[in-house]
Tab-separated table of C-alpha atoms in Angstrom:
chain	number	residue	atom	x	y	z
A	3	UNK	CA	103.185	41.926	100.209
A	4	UNK	CA	99.744	43.308	101.133
A	5	UNK	CA	101.258	45.959	102.958
A	6	UNK	CA	103.609	46.971	99.797
A	7	UNK	CA	100.420	46.993	97.831
A	8	UNK	CA	98.344	49.296	100.167
A	9	UNK	CA	101.370	51.392	100.299
A	10	UNK	CA	101.514	51.823	96.733
A	11	UNK	CA	97.625	52.760	96.463
A	12	UNK	CA	97.644	55.155	98.925
A	13	UNK	CA	101.131	56.731	97.727
A	14	UNK	CA	99.111	56.822	94.087
A	15	UNK	CA	95.685	58.348	95.858
A	16	UNK	CA	97.899	61.030	97.278
A	17	UNK	CA	99.540	61.668	94.192
A	18	UNK	CA	96.223	62.068	92.398
A	19	UNK	CA	95.135	64.330	94.983
A	20	UNK	CA	97.782	66.594	94.776
A	21	UNK	CA	97.410	66.451	90.914
A	22	UNK	CA	93.708	67.592	91.283
A	23	UNK	CA	94.825	70.706	93.810
A	24	UNK	CA	97.596	71.553	91.545
A	25	UNK	CA	97.473	75.048	90.024
A	26	UNK	CA	99.130	77.231	87.193
A	27	UNK	CA	100.343	80.279	87.551
A	28	UNK	CA	100.923	81.635	83.986
A	29	UNK	CA	103.763	84.469	82.543
A	30	UNK	CA	102.651	86.546	79.600
A	31	UNK	CA	104.048	89.664	77.655
A	32	UNK	CA	105.433	90.538	74.569
A	33	UNK	CA	108.928	91.941	75.160
A	34	UNK	CA	110.020	88.463	75.447
A	35	UNK	CA	109.598	88.189	71.623
A	36	UNK	CA	112.101	90.864	70.972
A	37	UNK	CA	114.609	90.079	73.798
A	38	UNK	CA	114.741	86.225	74.526
A	39	UNK	CA	116.985	86.470	77.172
A	40	UNK	CA	114.337	88.419	78.974
A	41	UNK	CA	112.120	85.593	78.739
A	42	UNK	CA	115.032	83.201	80.767
A	43	UNK	CA	114.980	86.232	83.189
A	44	UNK	CA	111.117	86.163	83.757
A	45	UNK	CA	111.005	82.357	83.826
A	46	UNK	CA	114.120	81.620	85.857
A	47	UNK	CA	112.787	83.927	88.802
A	48	UNK	CA	109.437	82.087	88.777
A	49	UNK	CA	110.976	78.979	88.747
A	50	UNK	CA	113.360	79.869	91.479
A	51	UNK	CA	110.529	81.242	93.921
A	52	UNK	CA	108.437	77.586	93.382
A	53	UNK	CA	112.363	75.775	94.398
A	54	UNK	CA	113.006	78.205	97.126
A	55	UNK	CA	109.242	77.904	98.826
A	56	UNK	CA	109.390	73.973	98.031
A	57	UNK	CA	106.097	73.946	96.676
A	58	UNK	CA	105.084	70.706	94.588
A	59	UNK	CA	101.440	71.774	93.888
A	60	UNK	CA	102.349	74.757	91.474
A	61	UNK	CA	103.180	75.001	87.611
A	62	UNK	CA	104.504	77.418	85.823
A	63	UNK	CA	103.564	78.202	82.365
A	64	UNK	CA	104.101	80.856	79.716
A	65	UNK	CA	102.159	82.278	77.088
A	66	UNK	CA	104.311	85.230	75.373
A	67	UNK	CA	102.773	86.929	72.535
A	68	UNK	CA	103.322	89.349	69.597
A	69	UNK	CA	102.767	93.280	69.582
A	70	UNK	CA	99.822	93.779	67.636
A	71	UNK	CA	96.488	95.115	69.302
A	72	UNK	CA	94.301	91.786	69.453
A	73	UNK	CA	97.446	89.423	70.748
A	74	UNK	CA	96.978	90.189	74.292
A	75	UNK	CA	93.244	88.873	74.274
A	76	UNK	CA	94.293	85.783	72.017
A	77	UNK	CA	96.805	85.154	74.669
A	78	UNK	CA	94.799	85.354	77.793
A	79	UNK	CA	92.011	82.988	76.330
A	80	UNK	CA	94.738	80.224	75.564
A	81	UNK	CA	95.290	80.980	79.201
A	82	UNK	CA	92.005	80.438	80.627
A	83	UNK	CA	91.809	77.384	78.553
A	84	UNK	CA	95.130	76.078	80.120
A	85	UNK	CA	93.277	76.346	83.331
A	86	UNK	CA	95.510	79.127	84.468
A	87	UNK	CA	94.985	80.321	88.126
A	88	UNK	CA	96.913	83.594	88.034
A	89	UNK	CA	98.757	85.199	85.660
A	90	UNK	CA	101.751	87.519	85.895
A	91	UNK	CA	102.543	90.196	83.103
A	92	UNK	CA	101.297	91.609	80.182
A	93	UNK	CA	103.616	94.341	78.762
A	94	UNK	CA	101.581	97.771	78.870
A	95	UNK	CA	98.476	99.356	80.138
A	96	UNK	CA	96.919	99.011	76.922
A	97	UNK	CA	97.510	95.226	76.901
A	98	UNK	CA	95.527	95.152	80.186
A	99	UNK	CA	92.595	97.280	79.079
A	100	UNK	CA	92.727	94.593	75.935
A	101	UNK	CA	91.936	91.809	78.581
A	102	UNK	CA	89.861	93.459	81.343
A	103	UNK	CA	86.259	92.146	80.239
A	104	UNK	CA	87.712	88.624	79.913
A	105	UNK	CA	89.485	89.165	83.537
A	106	UNK	CA	86.477	90.251	85.102
A	107	UNK	CA	84.560	87.132	83.617
A	108	UNK	CA	87.003	84.423	84.191
A	109	UNK	CA	87.853	85.461	87.647
A	110	UNK	CA	91.475	85.530	87.289
A	111	UNK	CA	94.008	87.160	89.226
A	112	UNK	CA	96.076	89.405	87.165
A	113	UNK	CA	99.633	90.644	88.217
A	114	UNK	CA	101.101	92.986	85.932
A	115	UNK	CA	105.199	93.916	85.854
A	116	UNK	CA	104.738	96.686	83.330
A	117	UNK	CA	101.211	97.659	82.761
A	118	UNK	CA	100.003	101.076	83.636
A	119	UNK	CA	97.267	102.058	85.748
A	120	UNK	CA	94.146	103.519	84.031
A	121	UNK	CA	90.474	104.024	85.416
A	122	UNK	CA	89.524	100.688	83.519
A	123	UNK	CA	92.723	98.805	85.298
A	124	UNK	CA	91.705	100.660	88.744
A	125	UNK	CA	87.988	99.778	88.781
A	126	UNK	CA	88.597	95.984	87.670
A	127	UNK	CA	89.320	94.239	91.511
A	128	UNK	CA	90.936	91.202	89.507
A	129	UNK	CA	93.869	93.477	87.582
A	130	UNK	CA	96.827	94.985	89.328
A	131	UNK	CA	99.876	96.512	88.309
A	132	UNK	CA	102.967	97.186	90.302
A	133	UNK	CA	104.122	99.937	88.345
A	134	UNK	CA	104.001	103.009	90.608
A	135	UNK	CA	102.248	106.242	88.985
A	136	UNK	CA	103.755	108.920	86.901
A	137	UNK	CA	103.677	111.257	89.983
A	138	UNK	CA	105.379	109.047	92.502
A	139	UNK	CA	108.312	108.454	89.896
A	140	UNK	CA	108.875	111.572	88.242
A	141	UNK	CA	108.348	113.975	91.843
A	142	UNK	CA	111.691	112.498	92.638
A	143	UNK	CA	113.198	112.488	89.769
A	144	UNK	CA	112.515	116.226	89.369
A	145	UNK	CA	113.494	116.907	93.056
A	146	UNK	CA	117.073	115.145	92.568
A	147	UNK	CA	117.698	116.923	89.203
A	148	UNK	CA	116.281	120.283	90.507
A	149	UNK	CA	119.942	122.213	89.626
A	150	UNK	CA	119.940	121.086	86.269
A	151	UNK	CA	116.274	121.470	85.670
A	152	UNK	CA	116.473	125.288	86.941
A	153	UNK	CA	118.659	126.041	84.000
A	154	UNK	CA	116.583	124.757	81.334
A	155	UNK	CA	114.059	127.245	79.333
A	156	UNK	CA	112.361	125.343	76.433
A	157	UNK	CA	111.744	121.504	76.696
A	158	UNK	CA	110.514	119.570	73.305
A	159	UNK	CA	108.213	116.748	74.414
A	160	UNK	CA	107.524	113.846	72.239
A	161	UNK	CA	104.729	111.909	73.356
A	162	UNK	CA	103.049	108.573	72.095
A	163	UNK	CA	99.321	108.899	72.019
A	164	UNK	CA	98.582	105.587	71.209
A	165	UNK	CA	100.319	104.741	74.741
A	166	UNK	CA	98.176	105.381	77.883
A	167	UNK	CA	101.037	105.151	79.733
A	168	UNK	CA	102.712	107.984	77.785
A	169	UNK	CA	99.860	110.098	78.122
A	170	UNK	CA	99.755	109.698	81.400
A	171	UNK	CA	103.610	110.358	81.796
A	172	UNK	CA	102.736	113.692	79.669
A	173	UNK	CA	100.254	115.061	81.908
A	174	UNK	CA	102.754	114.837	84.754
A	175	UNK	CA	105.439	116.033	83.255
A	176	UNK	CA	103.668	119.208	82.011
A	177	UNK	CA	102.471	120.128	85.372
A	178	UNK	CA	105.810	119.539	86.671
A	179	UNK	CA	107.294	122.136	84.077
A	180	UNK	CA	104.582	124.434	84.556
A	181	UNK	CA	104.943	124.830	88.210
A	182	UNK	CA	108.486	125.539	87.480
A	183	UNK	CA	107.869	128.219	84.866
A	184	UNK	CA	109.702	126.119	82.065
A	185	UNK	CA	108.244	126.812	78.396
A	186	UNK	CA	107.564	123.473	76.653
A	187	UNK	CA	106.059	122.085	73.119
A	188	UNK	CA	104.526	118.980	73.055
A	189	UNK	CA	104.694	116.828	69.458
A	190	UNK	CA	102.237	114.049	69.707
A	191	UNK	CA	103.148	110.877	67.302
A	192	UNK	CA	101.797	107.405	66.785
A	193	UNK	CA	104.240	104.923	68.069
A	194	UNK	CA	102.664	102.144	65.801
A	195	UNK	CA	103.806	104.743	63.009
A	196	UNK	CA	106.993	105.932	63.853
A	197	UNK	CA	106.401	108.625	62.414
A	198	UNK	CA	108.741	111.524	63.010
A	199	UNK	CA	109.110	113.176	59.933
A	200	UNK	CA	108.241	116.404	61.616
A	201	UNK	CA	111.448	116.818	63.468
A	202	UNK	CA	113.212	118.420	60.677
A	203	UNK	CA	116.017	121.078	60.930
A	204	UNK	CA	113.883	123.742	60.066
A	205	UNK	CA	111.560	122.749	62.856
A	206	UNK	CA	114.503	123.034	65.361
A	207	UNK	CA	115.763	125.981	63.921
A	208	UNK	CA	112.115	127.743	64.369
A	209	UNK	CA	112.455	126.656	68.099
A	210	UNK	CA	114.798	127.140	70.767
A	211	UNK	CA	114.758	123.852	72.586
A	212	UNK	CA	117.580	123.338	75.119
A	213	UNK	CA	116.006	119.661	76.437
A	214	UNK	CA	114.419	116.781	75.196
A	215	UNK	CA	111.784	114.689	77.043
A	216	UNK	CA	111.020	111.027	75.239
A	217	UNK	CA	107.804	109.573	76.229
A	218	UNK	CA	107.780	106.548	74.028
A	219	UNK	CA	109.603	103.151	74.121
A	220	UNK	CA	113.095	103.015	73.926
A	221	UNK	CA	113.551	102.502	70.039
A	222	UNK	CA	111.756	105.540	69.149
A	223	UNK	CA	113.096	107.515	71.643
A	224	UNK	CA	116.793	106.566	70.693
A	225	UNK	CA	115.741	107.709	67.264
A	226	UNK	CA	114.557	110.967	68.422
A	227	UNK	CA	117.684	111.345	70.874
A	228	UNK	CA	119.934	111.015	67.864
A	229	UNK	CA	117.990	113.588	65.416
A	230	UNK	CA	117.755	116.273	67.974
A	231	UNK	CA	121.445	115.766	69.296
A	232	UNK	CA	122.541	116.450	65.635
A	233	UNK	CA	120.229	119.517	65.355
A	234	UNK	CA	120.622	120.787	69.271
A	235	UNK	CA	124.416	119.822	69.955
A	236	UNK	CA	124.310	121.634	72.978
A	237	UNK	CA	121.192	119.825	74.319
A	238	UNK	CA	121.294	120.546	78.435
A	239	UNK	CA	118.677	117.876	79.223
A	240	UNK	CA	117.328	114.603	78.160
A	241	UNK	CA	114.268	113.177	80.475
A	242	UNK	CA	112.530	109.980	80.030
A	243	UNK	CA	110.476	107.072	81.499
A	244	UNK	CA	111.158	103.558	83.056
A	245	UNK	CA	110.858	102.259	79.554
A	246	UNK	CA	114.410	103.078	78.920
A	247	UNK	CA	115.281	99.519	80.299
A	248	UNK	CA	117.982	98.648	83.112
A	249	UNK	CA	121.632	98.413	83.356
A	250	UNK	CA	120.690	94.446	82.751
A	251	UNK	CA	118.542	95.446	79.729
A	252	UNK	CA	119.795	98.653	78.632
A	253	UNK	CA	117.094	98.869	75.627
A	254	UNK	CA	117.391	102.899	75.161
A	255	UNK	CA	121.279	102.853	75.412
A	256	UNK	CA	121.531	100.128	72.806
A	257	UNK	CA	119.444	101.646	70.260
A	258	UNK	CA	121.527	105.103	70.422
A	259	UNK	CA	123.876	105.547	67.254
A	260	UNK	CA	125.095	108.756	69.633
A	261	UNK	CA	126.344	107.260	72.741
A	262	UNK	CA	127.688	110.566	73.943
A	263	UNK	CA	124.672	111.621	75.539
A	264	UNK	CA	123.371	111.499	79.240
A	265	UNK	CA	119.720	111.311	79.568
A	266	UNK	CA	117.678	110.732	83.435
A	267	UNK	CA	114.645	108.678	84.401
A	268	UNK	CA	113.344	106.682	87.723
A	269	UNK	CA	112.034	103.548	88.446
A	270	UNK	CA	111.082	101.685	91.682
A	271	UNK	CA	113.088	98.886	91.225
A	272	UNK	CA	116.594	98.440	90.574
A	273	UNK	CA	119.704	95.882	90.435
A	274	UNK	CA	121.520	98.631	92.195
A	275	UNK	CA	119.628	97.952	95.430
A	276	UNK	CA	121.606	97.476	98.570
A	277	UNK	CA	118.954	96.125	100.475
A	278	UNK	CA	119.996	92.784	102.043
A	279	UNK	CA	116.880	90.876	100.939
A	280	UNK	CA	117.178	92.160	97.641
A	281	UNK	CA	121.272	91.153	97.412
A	282	UNK	CA	120.250	87.816	98.652
A	283	UNK	CA	117.514	87.081	96.045
A	284	UNK	CA	120.344	88.252	93.612
A	285	UNK	CA	122.642	85.767	94.938
A	286	UNK	CA	120.296	82.891	94.895
A	287	UNK	CA	119.495	83.632	91.445
A	288	UNK	CA	123.480	83.800	90.039
A	289	UNK	CA	123.700	80.096	91.699
A	290	UNK	CA	121.048	78.533	90.508
A	291	UNK	CA	121.249	79.966	86.928
A	292	UNK	CA	125.010	81.140	86.663
A	293	UNK	CA	123.420	84.383	85.232
A	294	UNK	CA	123.010	87.801	86.312
A	295	UNK	CA	119.191	88.420	86.909
A	296	UNK	CA	116.951	91.305	85.345
A	297	UNK	CA	114.712	94.080	87.170
A	298	UNK	CA	111.837	91.766	85.961
A	299	UNK	CA	113.667	88.964	87.674
A	300	UNK	CA	113.077	90.469	91.188
A	301	UNK	CA	109.796	91.345	90.527
A	302	UNK	CA	108.730	88.136	89.396
A	303	UNK	CA	110.355	86.614	92.176
A	304	UNK	CA	108.244	88.662	94.490
A	305	UNK	CA	104.728	87.988	92.568
A	306	UNK	CA	105.211	84.231	92.536
A	307	UNK	CA	106.243	84.192	96.500
A	308	UNK	CA	102.940	86.157	96.911
A	309	UNK	CA	101.019	83.754	95.370
A	310	UNK	CA	102.498	80.936	97.086
A	311	UNK	CA	101.297	82.438	99.982
A	312	UNK	CA	97.682	82.772	98.942
A	313	UNK	CA	97.470	79.472	97.257
A	314	UNK	CA	94.470	77.960	98.687
A	315	UNK	CA	95.038	74.293	97.996
A	316	UNK	CA	91.184	73.452	99.054
A	317	UNK	CA	89.732	75.493	96.185
A	318	UNK	CA	92.731	75.197	93.735
A	319	UNK	CA	92.906	78.845	93.381
A	320	UNK	CA	94.528	82.211	94.309
A	321	UNK	CA	91.651	83.969	95.297
A	322	UNK	CA	92.743	84.443	98.855
A	323	UNK	CA	95.338	86.851	97.101
A	324	UNK	CA	92.260	89.204	97.097
A	325	UNK	CA	92.455	89.612	100.683
A	326	UNK	CA	96.078	89.277	101.185
A	327	UNK	CA	99.438	91.257	102.665
A	328	UNK	CA	102.891	90.879	101.654
A	329	UNK	CA	106.008	92.771	101.541
A	330	UNK	CA	108.667	91.593	98.726
A	331	UNK	CA	112.126	91.985	98.170
A	332	UNK	CA	111.988	94.793	95.847
A	333	UNK	CA	109.961	96.979	98.598
A	334	UNK	CA	106.484	96.322	96.742
A	335	UNK	CA	103.556	96.322	99.388
A	336	UNK	CA	100.330	94.109	98.453
A	337	UNK	CA	97.221	94.321	100.453
A	338	UNK	CA	93.475	93.665	100.592
A	339	UNK	CA	91.984	93.809	96.874
A	340	UNK	CA	95.349	93.705	95.062
A	341	UNK	CA	96.325	97.147	96.010
A	342	UNK	CA	100.168	97.614	95.497
A	343	UNK	CA	102.147	100.581	97.240
A	344	UNK	CA	106.162	101.030	96.687
A	345	UNK	CA	108.947	102.345	99.252
A	346	UNK	CA	111.770	102.777	97.149
A	347	UNK	CA	112.679	104.644	93.966
A	348	UNK	CA	115.949	105.103	92.057
A	349	UNK	CA	116.995	108.166	89.843
A	350	UNK	CA	119.191	106.389	86.940
A	351	UNK	CA	121.385	108.270	84.645
A	352	UNK	CA	122.168	106.978	81.251
A	353	UNK	CA	125.677	107.564	79.673
A	354	UNK	CA	128.495	106.138	77.628
A	355	UNK	CA	129.366	104.674	81.149
A	356	UNK	CA	126.267	103.039	81.409
A	357	UNK	CA	123.123	102.635	83.431
A	358	UNK	CA	124.000	104.313	87.397
A	359	UNK	CA	122.182	105.432	90.221
A	360	UNK	CA	122.843	108.864	91.063
């Protein structure tokens, strides 16, 4: 009986020590509010990484927020209060800028899936994004579509100036067009206002556009596409950004009224990836959840595994991650200082046949 009591005491002590060393990985972002299935794909992938690693001292929490300027900071303060030791998420570069000072003060590593780099983020040692630069994505897009691009004479660029990422896209797009001596006109709008009243029949009549470049989120991009294709039915080319979505979440296409279009964009991560490790991840996800993962799933799986590998159980934190080396199934590489590099890109065509790699 004494041995039985001793065994129980030891087991309880180990459980207490294990609980004391447990750490929370917190998921966050705003897209989930619009697309609940997106949230499932996000959380399931994090859960799968924990299960496959058999790590029992890490816990996944989620703190999703609405789209308004103060929401990211409010959500991050809740994460600090919940003792989150690392954060995966934040939906835009603007969101990351909003919590930059809080990240510095709290010293919590933040790995963003969709946030874009800005000088503020580059200078912050506790924040990194797995999104490649606009130059990285657009250079192969132009190379792949070179024959088509050479035929265009004047492009209309519509840029959301209240989105840091879209301003960065604009700079690279304009440079690539200028290098090819292609004329362009840029219309700048505030995405939050959704004000596109200037895109009138007389505007299109006064300008001889034969191509369209959309630097806004998917809903507004679709609205502008519908207006432009009505006024310019022989439009030669539509180009966009990663915010067009993916085959699993075809946001841009779903919002379109005119489905008889062809649009192109590029991304660094795709469910069409034929790499064996990527296909193995997809197979494991389908088996575990009886559902097809989304692109965010593979990225989340990578980032949670990165954190698992770099968890310091003695200090119950992820500061080891600041000096780590890691390569994920998506091809991302994470090195010292949360520096992220990429080894893949995919050019995607959007048409009535869906989203397909070219």
